[in-house]
Amino acid sequence: MAGSNCVDMDPDVALRLFEEGATLVLLGVPQGTELGIDCKSWQVGPRFRGVKMIPPGLHFLHFCSVNSPSCGGEIGPKSGLFLTLKPREILLAHWDPKEEDLDFSASKNDEEVNRIRSTLRELDPYLGPYPYEVMRKWVSLTDQISQELAVNLQPLSGRVCAFSDIIPELQFRHTKDRAEQPRNDTACQSMREGLDRLPKMKQREGTELRFSDIPKKSYPPGASPAEITRCSMDLSYSLETVLEQNYPDQPLNLLGELQFAFVCFLVGNVYEGFEHWKSLLALLCRSEDAMRKQKELYLGLITVLYHQLGEVPPDFFVDIVSQNNFLTSTLQDFFQFATGPGVDSTLRKKAEKFKAHLTKKFCWDFDADLDDCAPVVVELPEGVTVD
């Protein structure tokens, strides 16, 4: 692999990792393909046959197909998949040039895998070592993601793709279907008319990330106007609903989902992951009552955020997170609630240290006047009026 920077390693340690670590044998990957594992990527060279010495556990294998220089050298969208590897496990995949994807069906053929295992030493010079310089970073970003959670969150297709695979809601297989659609042979009189003429699209079934649904209404059915206002300012009801529907016995799995969404965005370039990360973060940070009841969840949240905000590129905040001051305003609410009455002292102290750390590192002012002092506008259920 071109551009690989392997950490200097004791030969005995390297031998033990070679013997006990997992191996990905990836055959037929075209030269020039951008391929990576976890937080590191390379450009595939002519001798590449896979990755060796991979520590057991959860990993994210990702790749981008690249056109040859004679065809422009364009880089395709990134695809990836989460893998949970066991000690000494061998996964075998062949590149499918038609789909521009890795086909792991050969891994189900025990005879083929055993053949690869018997020739592993001969294959060794063609295997790139796992990039141990990023292992600490990777573990800190994914330590709450279990194998079961990763399987449940990634698409049924098994691929996390940077660009959604979308298809028309209506297939227009028959002339009658097409005849009923708006005509496109006349000039549009407005932008709205032009948008209405475009076919309605949807994501291909099985390719969508399976994140938890966050309730559109933050209050319970039949809530009074006072309850609606309270639930709109303190999102604990919505948070409890998400936990009950998705993680009734393991609330800390919500932190795993927060990490999964962040990794999908940071490593997989999936913007939907960023949007869900924002939604989950706002839900957690603006649930005042839940902070008094879910001490372990919020202690874990601070640790997760500490590592996430410590590993992102310097321009990340300028280009994306700081849009509309989302992160600082959300964390401002969090720090206000986390130091309020009834909050566990351990959580309060950890929140104060985290606030001081972020203030020093990013020069964020969490003590400025809260924008949320303005009246909160909420939608009342149909038929409910306020005198």
GROMACS .gro file of C-alpha atoms in nm:
model
  387
    1MET     CA    1   0.000   0.000   0.000
    2ALA     CA    2   0.136   0.336  -0.097
    3GLY     CA    3   0.184   0.590   0.178
    4SER     CA    4   0.171   0.341   0.468
    5ASN     CA    5   0.341   0.464   0.785
    6CYS     CA    6   0.380   0.159   1.006
    7VAL     CA    7   0.479   0.211   1.367
    8ASP     CA    8   0.819   0.068   1.462
    9MET     CA    9   0.745  -0.260   1.637
   10ASP     CA   10   0.945  -0.518   1.827
   11PRO     CA   11   0.994  -0.827   1.602
   12ASP     CA   12   0.856  -1.063   1.869
   13VAL     CA   13   0.545  -0.846   1.910
   14ALA     CA   14   0.505  -0.831   1.533
   15LEU     CA   15   0.529  -1.212   1.508
   16ARG     CA   16   0.269  -1.259   1.780
   17LEU     CA   17   0.035  -1.013   1.611
   18PHE     CA   18   0.089  -1.188   1.279
   19GLU     CA   19  -0.002  -1.522   1.435
   20GLU     CA   20  -0.292  -1.404   1.657
   21GLY     CA   21  -0.429  -1.107   1.463
   22ALA     CA   22  -0.703  -1.134   1.203
   23THR     CA   23  -0.633  -1.112   0.830
   24LEU     CA   24  -0.832  -0.962   0.546
   25VAL     CA   25  -0.735  -1.117   0.213
   26LEU     CA   26  -0.868  -0.885  -0.057
   27LEU     CA   27  -0.796  -1.016  -0.408
   28GLY     CA   28  -0.825  -0.830  -0.735
   29VAL     CA   29  -0.855  -0.478  -0.589
   30PRO     CA   30  -0.754  -0.246  -0.878
   31GLN     CA   31  -0.435  -0.046  -0.844
   32GLY     CA   32  -0.507   0.312  -0.739
   33THR     CA   33  -0.819   0.223  -0.537
   34GLU     CA   34  -0.841   0.419  -0.212
   35LEU     CA   35  -0.880   0.163   0.065
   36GLY     CA   36  -0.864   0.195   0.439
   37ILE     CA   37  -0.947   0.040   0.771
   38ASP     CA   38  -1.073   0.241   1.068
   39CYS     CA   39  -0.911   0.588   1.069
   40LYS     CA   40  -0.640   0.520   0.808
   41SER     CA   41  -0.651   0.485   0.430
   42TRP     CA   42  -0.405   0.422   0.148
   43GLN     CA   43  -0.385   0.403  -0.227
   44VAL     CA   44  -0.365   0.041  -0.336
   45GLY     CA   45  -0.041  -0.058  -0.513
   46PRO     CA   46   0.023  -0.340  -0.763
   47ARG     CA   47   0.130  -0.592  -0.495
   48PHE     CA   48  -0.160  -0.541  -0.254
   49ARG     CA   49  -0.347  -0.852  -0.142
   50GLY     CA   50  -0.497  -0.746   0.190
   51VAL     CA   51  -0.436  -0.638   0.550
   52LYS     CA   52  -0.274  -0.846   0.827
   53MET     CA   53  -0.215  -0.824   1.204
   54ILE     CA   54  -0.561  -0.675   1.269
   55PRO     CA   55  -0.648  -0.665   1.640
   56PRO     CA   56  -0.967  -0.856   1.725
   57GLY     CA   57  -1.281  -0.647   1.762
   58LEU     CA   58  -1.490  -0.401   1.564
   59HIS     CA   59  -1.342  -0.242   1.250
   60PHE     CA   60  -1.464  -0.035   0.957
   61LEU     CA   61  -1.328  -0.133   0.614
   62HIS     CA   62  -1.383   0.138   0.353
   63PHE     CA   63  -1.290   0.196  -0.010
   64CYS     CA   64  -1.337   0.425  -0.311
   65SER     CA   65  -1.304   0.304  -0.668
   66VAL     CA   66  -1.081   0.523  -0.887
   67ASN     CA   67  -1.082   0.562  -1.265
   68SER     CA   68  -0.754   0.511  -1.442
   69PRO     CA   69  -0.555   0.829  -1.521
   70SER     CA   70  -0.637   0.783  -1.889
   71CYS     CA   71  -1.008   0.806  -1.801
   72GLY     CA   72  -0.971   1.114  -1.583
   73GLY     CA   73  -0.874   0.953  -1.252
   74GLU     CA   74  -1.202   1.047  -1.081
   75ILE     CA   75  -1.262   0.905  -0.734
   76GLY     CA   76  -1.595   0.734  -0.671
   77PRO     CA   77  -1.809   0.769  -0.357
   78LYS     CA   78  -1.687   0.591  -0.047
   79SER     CA   79  -1.842   0.261   0.063
   80GLY     CA   80  -1.767   0.064   0.375
   81LEU     CA   81  -1.876  -0.210   0.610
   82PHE     CA   82  -1.838  -0.280   0.980
   83LEU     CA   83  -1.665  -0.607   1.064
   84THR     CA   84  -1.619  -0.777   1.401
   85LEU     CA   85  -1.305  -0.990   1.372
   86LYS     CA   86  -1.193  -1.278   1.593
   87PRO     CA   87  -0.832  -1.378   1.678
   88ARG     CA   88  -0.664  -1.551   1.381
   89GLU     CA   89  -0.977  -1.510   1.169
   90ILE     CA   90  -0.934  -1.491   0.793
   91LEU     CA   91  -1.188  -1.313   0.575
   92LEU     CA   92  -1.155  -1.357   0.201
   93ALA     CA   93  -1.303  -1.121  -0.056
   94HIS     CA   94  -1.275  -1.076  -0.432
   95TRP     CA   95  -1.319  -0.744  -0.609
   96ASP     CA   96  -1.631  -0.731  -0.824
   97PRO     CA   97  -1.543  -0.493  -1.112
   98LYS     CA   98  -1.906  -0.465  -1.226
   99GLU     CA   99  -2.036  -0.356  -0.885
  100GLU     CA  100  -1.705  -0.189  -0.784
  101ASP     CA  101  -1.741  -0.363  -0.451
  102LEU     CA  102  -1.582  -0.636  -0.242
  103ASP     CA  103  -1.757  -0.973  -0.254
  104PHE     CA  104  -1.707  -1.168   0.071
  105SER     CA  105  -1.901  -1.478  -0.036
  106ALA     CA  106  -1.573  -1.673  -0.062
  107SER     CA  107  -1.537  -1.640   0.317
  108LYS     CA  108  -1.822  -1.890   0.351
  109ASN     CA  109  -1.622  -2.153   0.161
  110ASP     CA  110  -1.425  -2.336   0.432
  111GLU     CA  111  -1.208  -2.514   0.177
  112GLU     CA  112  -1.104  -2.187   0.013
  113VAL     CA  113  -1.036  -2.018   0.348
  114ASN     CA  114  -0.827  -2.315   0.468
  115ARG     CA  115  -0.627  -2.299   0.144
  116ILE     CA  116  -0.553  -1.933   0.208
  117ARG     CA  117  -0.459  -2.009   0.569
  118SER     CA  118  -0.209  -2.274   0.459
  119THR     CA  119  -0.036  -2.026   0.225
  120LEU     CA  120  -0.051  -1.727   0.459
  121ARG     CA  121   0.328  -1.702   0.504
  122GLU     CA  122   0.378  -1.695   0.126
  123LEU     CA  123   0.110  -1.427   0.103
  124ASP     CA  124   0.264  -1.221   0.385
  125PRO     CA  125   0.481  -0.987   0.169
  126TYR     CA  126   0.167  -0.876  -0.014
  127LEU     CA  127  -0.031  -0.794   0.301
  128GLY     CA  128  -0.015  -0.446   0.453
  129PRO     CA  129   0.007  -0.431   0.836
  130TYR     CA  130  -0.278  -0.288   1.035
  131PRO     CA  131  -0.200   0.081   1.114
  132TYR     CA  132  -0.140   0.055   1.488
  133GLU     CA  133  -0.074   0.428   1.513
  134VAL     CA  134  -0.451   0.487   1.484
  135MET     CA  135  -0.565   0.203   1.708
  136ARG     CA  136  -0.598   0.414   2.023
  137LYS     CA  137  -0.800   0.674   1.832
  138TRP     CA  138  -1.026   0.409   1.680
  139VAL     CA  139  -1.097   0.238   2.012
  140SER     CA  140  -1.176   0.571   2.180
  141LEU     CA  141  -1.429   0.649   1.904
  142THR     CA  142  -1.604   0.309   1.906
  143ASP     CA  143  -1.573   0.156   2.254
  144GLN     CA  144  -1.951   0.170   2.310
  145ILE     CA  145  -2.039  -0.005   1.980
  146SER     CA  146  -2.102  -0.377   2.026
  147GLN     CA  147  -2.111  -0.625   1.740
  148GLU     CA  148  -2.487  -0.661   1.779
  149LEU     CA  149  -2.539  -0.284   1.775
  150ALA     CA  150  -2.326  -0.238   1.462
  151VAL     CA  151  -2.522  -0.511   1.282
  152ASN     CA  152  -2.854  -0.356   1.385
  153LEU     CA  153  -2.757  -0.003   1.277
  154GLN     CA  154  -2.585  -0.061   0.945
  155PRO     CA  155  -2.802  -0.108   0.632
  156LEU     CA  156  -2.952  -0.447   0.553
  157SER     CA  157  -2.738  -0.437   0.238
  158GLY     CA  158  -2.431  -0.451   0.463
  159ARG     CA  159  -2.280  -0.141   0.303
  160VAL     CA  160  -2.249   0.209   0.444
  161CYS     CA  161  -2.241   0.441   0.141
  162ALA     CA  162  -2.148   0.807   0.126
  163PHE     CA  163  -2.422   0.873  -0.131
  164SER     CA  164  -2.773   0.737  -0.093
  165ASP     CA  165  -2.893   0.488  -0.352
  166ILE     CA  166  -3.217   0.654  -0.458
  167ILE     CA  167  -3.486   0.542  -0.700
  168PRO     CA  168  -3.815   0.700  -0.820
  169GLU     CA  169  -4.111   0.639  -0.589
  170LEU     CA  170  -4.309   0.551  -0.903
  171GLN     CA  171  -4.135   0.329  -1.159
  172PHE     CA  172  -4.338   0.449  -1.462
  173ARG     CA  173  -4.333   0.101  -1.614
  174HIS     CA  174  -4.646   0.169  -1.820
  175THR     CA  175  -4.737   0.446  -2.064
  176LYS     CA  176  -5.046   0.525  -1.855
  177ASP     CA  177  -4.824   0.597  -1.549
  178ARG     CA  178  -4.607   0.839  -1.745
  179ALA     CA  179  -4.910   1.011  -1.900
  180GLU     CA  180  -5.043   1.103  -1.557
  181GLN     CA  181  -4.722   1.287  -1.461
  182PRO     CA  182  -4.682   1.667  -1.508
  183ARG     CA  183  -4.583   1.760  -1.864
  184ASN     CA  184  -4.230   1.890  -1.919
  185ASP     CA  185  -4.275   2.037  -2.266
  186THR     CA  186  -4.370   2.385  -2.144
  187ALA     CA  187  -4.170   2.644  -1.954
  188CYS     CA  188  -4.205   2.654  -1.578
  189GLN     CA  189  -4.370   2.964  -1.435
  190SER     CA  190  -4.202   2.931  -1.096
  191MET     CA  191  -3.936   2.742  -0.901
  192ARG     CA  192  -4.214   2.558  -0.714
  193GLU     CA  193  -4.367   2.439  -1.041
  194GLY     CA  194  -4.028   2.315  -1.156
  195LEU     CA  195  -3.970   2.124  -0.833
  196ASP     CA  196  -4.317   1.971  -0.852
  197ARG     CA  197  -4.237   1.837  -1.198
  198LEU     CA  198  -3.934   1.646  -1.077
  199PRO     CA  199  -3.998   1.279  -1.002
  200LYS     CA  200  -4.038   1.196  -0.631
  201MET     CA  201  -3.741   0.990  -0.514
  202LYS     CA  202  -3.687   0.750  -0.224
  203GLN     CA  203  -3.391   0.557  -0.087
  204ARG     CA  204  -3.361   0.204  -0.221
  205GLU     CA  205  -3.496  -0.040   0.036
  206GLY     CA  206  -3.221  -0.205   0.238
  207THR     CA  207  -2.961   0.068   0.183
  208GLU     CA  208  -3.068   0.308   0.459
  209LEU     CA  209  -2.891   0.335   0.794
  210ARG     CA  210  -3.122   0.203   1.066
  211PHE     CA  211  -3.094   0.474   1.328
  212SER     CA  212  -3.340   0.515   1.613
  213ASP     CA  213  -3.642   0.729   1.530
  214ILE     CA  214  -3.654   1.049   1.733
  215PRO     CA  215  -4.015   1.151   1.809
  216LYS     CA  216  -4.139   1.441   1.600
  217LYS     CA  217  -4.350   1.558   1.895
  218SER     CA  218  -4.165   1.610   2.222
  219TYR     CA  219  -4.474   1.572   2.441
  220PRO     CA  220  -4.711   1.284   2.526
  221PRO     CA  221  -5.056   1.242   2.369
  222GLY     CA  222  -5.320   1.452   2.538
  223ALA     CA  223  -5.066   1.689   2.690
  224SER     CA  224  -5.189   2.020   2.824
  225PRO     CA  225  -5.043   2.347   2.690
  226ALA     CA  226  -4.828   2.375   3.004
  227GLU     CA  227  -4.695   2.020   2.954
  228ILE     CA  228  -4.624   2.090   2.589
  229THR     CA  229  -4.419   2.396   2.682
  230ARG     CA  230  -4.228   2.208   2.953
  231CYS     CA  231  -4.154   1.910   2.724
  232SER     CA  232  -4.035   2.147   2.452
  233MET     CA  233  -3.781   2.303   2.687
  234ASP     CA  234  -3.679   1.977   2.861
  235LEU     CA  235  -3.658   1.690   2.610
  236SER     CA  236  -3.652   1.415   2.875
  237TYR     CA  237  -3.985   1.271   2.757
  238SER     CA  238  -3.847   1.230   2.403
  239LEU     CA  239  -3.524   1.077   2.535
  240GLU     CA  240  -3.711   0.830   2.754
  241THR     CA  241  -3.928   0.736   2.455
  242VAL     CA  242  -3.621   0.665   2.240
  243LEU     CA  243  -3.464   0.456   2.517
  244GLU     CA  244  -3.783   0.259   2.584
  245GLN     CA  245  -3.836   0.184   2.215
  246ASN     CA  246  -3.476   0.092   2.131
  247TYR     CA  247  -3.264   0.022   2.440
  248PRO     CA  248  -3.495  -0.052   2.735
  249ASP     CA  249  -3.239  -0.275   2.910
  250GLN     CA  250  -2.916  -0.111   2.789
  251PRO     CA  251  -2.949   0.269   2.780
  252LEU     CA  252  -2.572   0.305   2.724
  253ASN     CA  253  -2.628   0.161   2.376
  254LEU     CA  254  -2.756   0.507   2.284
  255LEU     CA  255  -2.396   0.625   2.325
  256GLY     CA  256  -2.292   0.346   2.090
  257GLU     CA  257  -2.541   0.479   1.836
  258LEU     CA  258  -2.398   0.829   1.886
  259GLN     CA  259  -2.050   0.689   1.814
  260PHE     CA  260  -2.176   0.489   1.515
  261ALA     CA  261  -2.335   0.799   1.359
  262PHE     CA  262  -2.017   1.002   1.419
  263VAL     CA  263  -1.788   0.738   1.263
  264CYS     CA  264  -2.019   0.703   0.962
  265PHE     CA  265  -1.976   1.075   0.903
  266LEU     CA  266  -1.611   1.122   1.001
  267VAL     CA  267  -1.472   0.811   0.827
  268GLY     CA  268  -1.749   0.708   0.589
  269ASN     CA  269  -1.837   1.060   0.463
  270VAL     CA  270  -2.208   0.993   0.528
  271TYR     CA  271  -2.377   1.328   0.590
  272GLU     CA  272  -2.684   1.151   0.727
  273GLY     CA  273  -2.458   1.028   1.007
  274PHE     CA  274  -2.373   1.386   1.101
  275GLU     CA  275  -2.739   1.490   1.101
  276HIS     CA  276  -2.832   1.201   1.329
  277TRP     CA  277  -2.534   1.273   1.556
  278LYS     CA  278  -2.661   1.631   1.592
  279SER     CA  279  -3.014   1.514   1.666
  280LEU     CA  280  -2.903   1.263   1.929
  281LEU     CA  281  -2.667   1.514   2.086
  282ALA     CA  282  -2.939   1.779   2.113
  283LEU     CA  283  -3.174   1.521   2.263
  284LEU     CA  284  -2.922   1.417   2.528
  285CYS     CA  285  -2.795   1.766   2.612
  286ARG     CA  286  -3.141   1.921   2.647
  287SER     CA  287  -3.295   1.656   2.875
  288GLU     CA  288  -3.265   1.819   3.217
  289ASP     CA  289  -3.475   1.574   3.415
  290ALA     CA  290  -3.298   1.274   3.259
  291MET     CA  291  -2.962   1.403   3.384
  292ARG     CA  292  -3.083   1.354   3.741
  293LYS     CA  293  -3.193   0.995   3.670
  294GLN     CA  294  -2.936   0.864   3.419
  295LYS     CA  295  -2.602   0.936   3.588
  296GLU     CA  296  -2.406   0.662   3.405
  297LEU     CA  297  -2.547   0.762   3.066
  298TYR     CA  298  -2.430   1.120   3.109
  299LEU     CA  299  -2.091   1.033   3.256
  300GLY     CA  300  -2.043   0.819   2.946
  301LEU     CA  301  -2.166   1.099   2.720
  302ILE     CA  302  -1.892   1.333   2.845
  303THR     CA  303  -1.626   1.068   2.776
  304VAL     CA  304  -1.764   1.001   2.427
  305LEU     CA  305  -1.774   1.372   2.340
  306TYR     CA  306  -1.425   1.429   2.482
  307HIS     CA  307  -1.280   1.179   2.233
  308GLN     CA  308  -1.500   1.284   1.941
  309LEU     CA  309  -1.417   1.653   1.973
  310GLY     CA  310  -1.050   1.571   2.029
  311GLU     CA  311  -1.008   1.370   1.708
  312VAL     CA  312  -1.189   1.572   1.443
  313PRO     CA  313  -0.990   1.774   1.186
  314PRO     CA  314  -0.921   2.140   1.279
  315ASP     CA  315  -1.146   2.274   1.001
  316PHE     CA  316  -1.436   2.048   1.104
  317PHE     CA  317  -1.587   2.308   1.336
  318VAL     CA  318  -1.537   2.596   1.097
  319ASP     CA  319  -1.695   2.422   0.800
  320ILE     CA  320  -1.974   2.219   0.957
  321VAL     CA  321  -2.028   2.207   1.331
  322SER     CA  322  -2.023   2.581   1.389
  323GLN     CA  323  -2.302   2.641   1.138
  324ASN     CA  324  -2.570   2.827   1.335
  325ASN     CA  325  -2.347   2.784   1.640
  326PHE     CA  326  -2.509   2.442   1.691
  327LEU     CA  327  -2.245   2.277   1.906
  328THR     CA  328  -2.170   2.565   2.141
  329SER     CA  329  -2.539   2.640   2.202
  330THR     CA  330  -2.618   2.271   2.259
  331LEU     CA  331  -2.330   2.226   2.502
  332GLN     CA  332  -2.421   2.553   2.671
  333ASP     CA  333  -2.758   2.400   2.757
  334PHE     CA  334  -2.588   2.081   2.872
  335PHE     CA  335  -2.350   2.257   3.109
  336GLN     CA  336  -2.633   2.468   3.248
  337PHE     CA  337  -2.844   2.159   3.325
  338ALA     CA  338  -2.550   1.944   3.443
  339THR     CA  339  -2.467   2.196   3.716
  340GLY     CA  340  -2.828   2.243   3.823
  341PRO     CA  341  -2.999   2.122   4.141
  342GLY     CA  342  -3.042   1.748   4.195
  343VAL     CA  343  -2.757   1.645   3.962
  344ASP     CA  344  -2.511   1.389   4.099
  345SER     CA  345  -2.195   1.553   4.231
  346THR     CA  346  -1.967   1.323   4.029
  347LEU     CA  347  -2.146   1.417   3.708
  348ARG     CA  348  -2.140   1.786   3.800
  349LYS     CA  349  -1.763   1.783   3.862
  350LYS     CA  350  -1.691   1.593   3.541
  351ALA     CA  351  -1.909   1.837   3.343
  352GLU     CA  352  -1.725   2.135   3.494
  353LYS     CA  353  -1.386   1.986   3.399
  354PHE     CA  354  -1.510   1.913   3.045
  355LYS     CA  355  -1.640   2.268   3.012
  356ALA     CA  356  -1.302   2.408   3.123
  357HIS     CA  357  -1.123   2.177   2.876
  358LEU     CA  358  -1.336   2.288   2.579
  359THR     CA  359  -1.309   2.655   2.678
  360LYS     CA  360  -0.930   2.629   2.682
  361LYS     CA  361  -0.894   2.417   2.368
  362PHE     CA  362  -1.146   2.587   2.138
  363CYS     CA  363  -1.189   2.926   2.307
  364TRP     CA  364  -1.565   2.872   2.327
  365ASP     CA  365  -1.758   3.096   2.565
  366PHE     CA  366  -2.025   2.891   2.740
  367ASP     CA  367  -2.111   3.172   2.983
  368ALA     CA  368  -2.241   3.414   2.721
  369ASP     CA  369  -2.608   3.511   2.731
  370LEU     CA  370  -2.824   3.221   2.626
  371ASP     CA  371  -3.010   3.272   2.300
  372ASP     CA  372  -3.277   3.045   2.441
  373CYS     CA  373  -3.392   3.318   2.680
  374ALA     CA  374  -3.628   3.421   2.402
  375PRO     CA  375  -3.981   3.276   2.421
  376VAL     CA  376  -4.004   2.915   2.308
  377VAL     CA  377  -4.243   2.870   2.016
  378VAL     CA  378  -4.421   2.533   2.023
  379GLU     CA  379  -4.689   2.376   1.806
  380LEU     CA  380  -5.009   2.290   1.987
  381PRO     CA  381  -5.202   1.974   1.896
  382GLU     CA  382  -5.494   2.026   1.663
  383GLY     CA  383  -5.794   2.160   1.850
  384VAL     CA  384  -5.600   2.288   2.153
  385THR     CA  385  -5.615   2.661   2.215
  386VAL     CA  386  -5.463   2.889   2.477
  387ASP     CA  387  -5.684   3.165   2.618
   0.00000   0.00000   0.00000
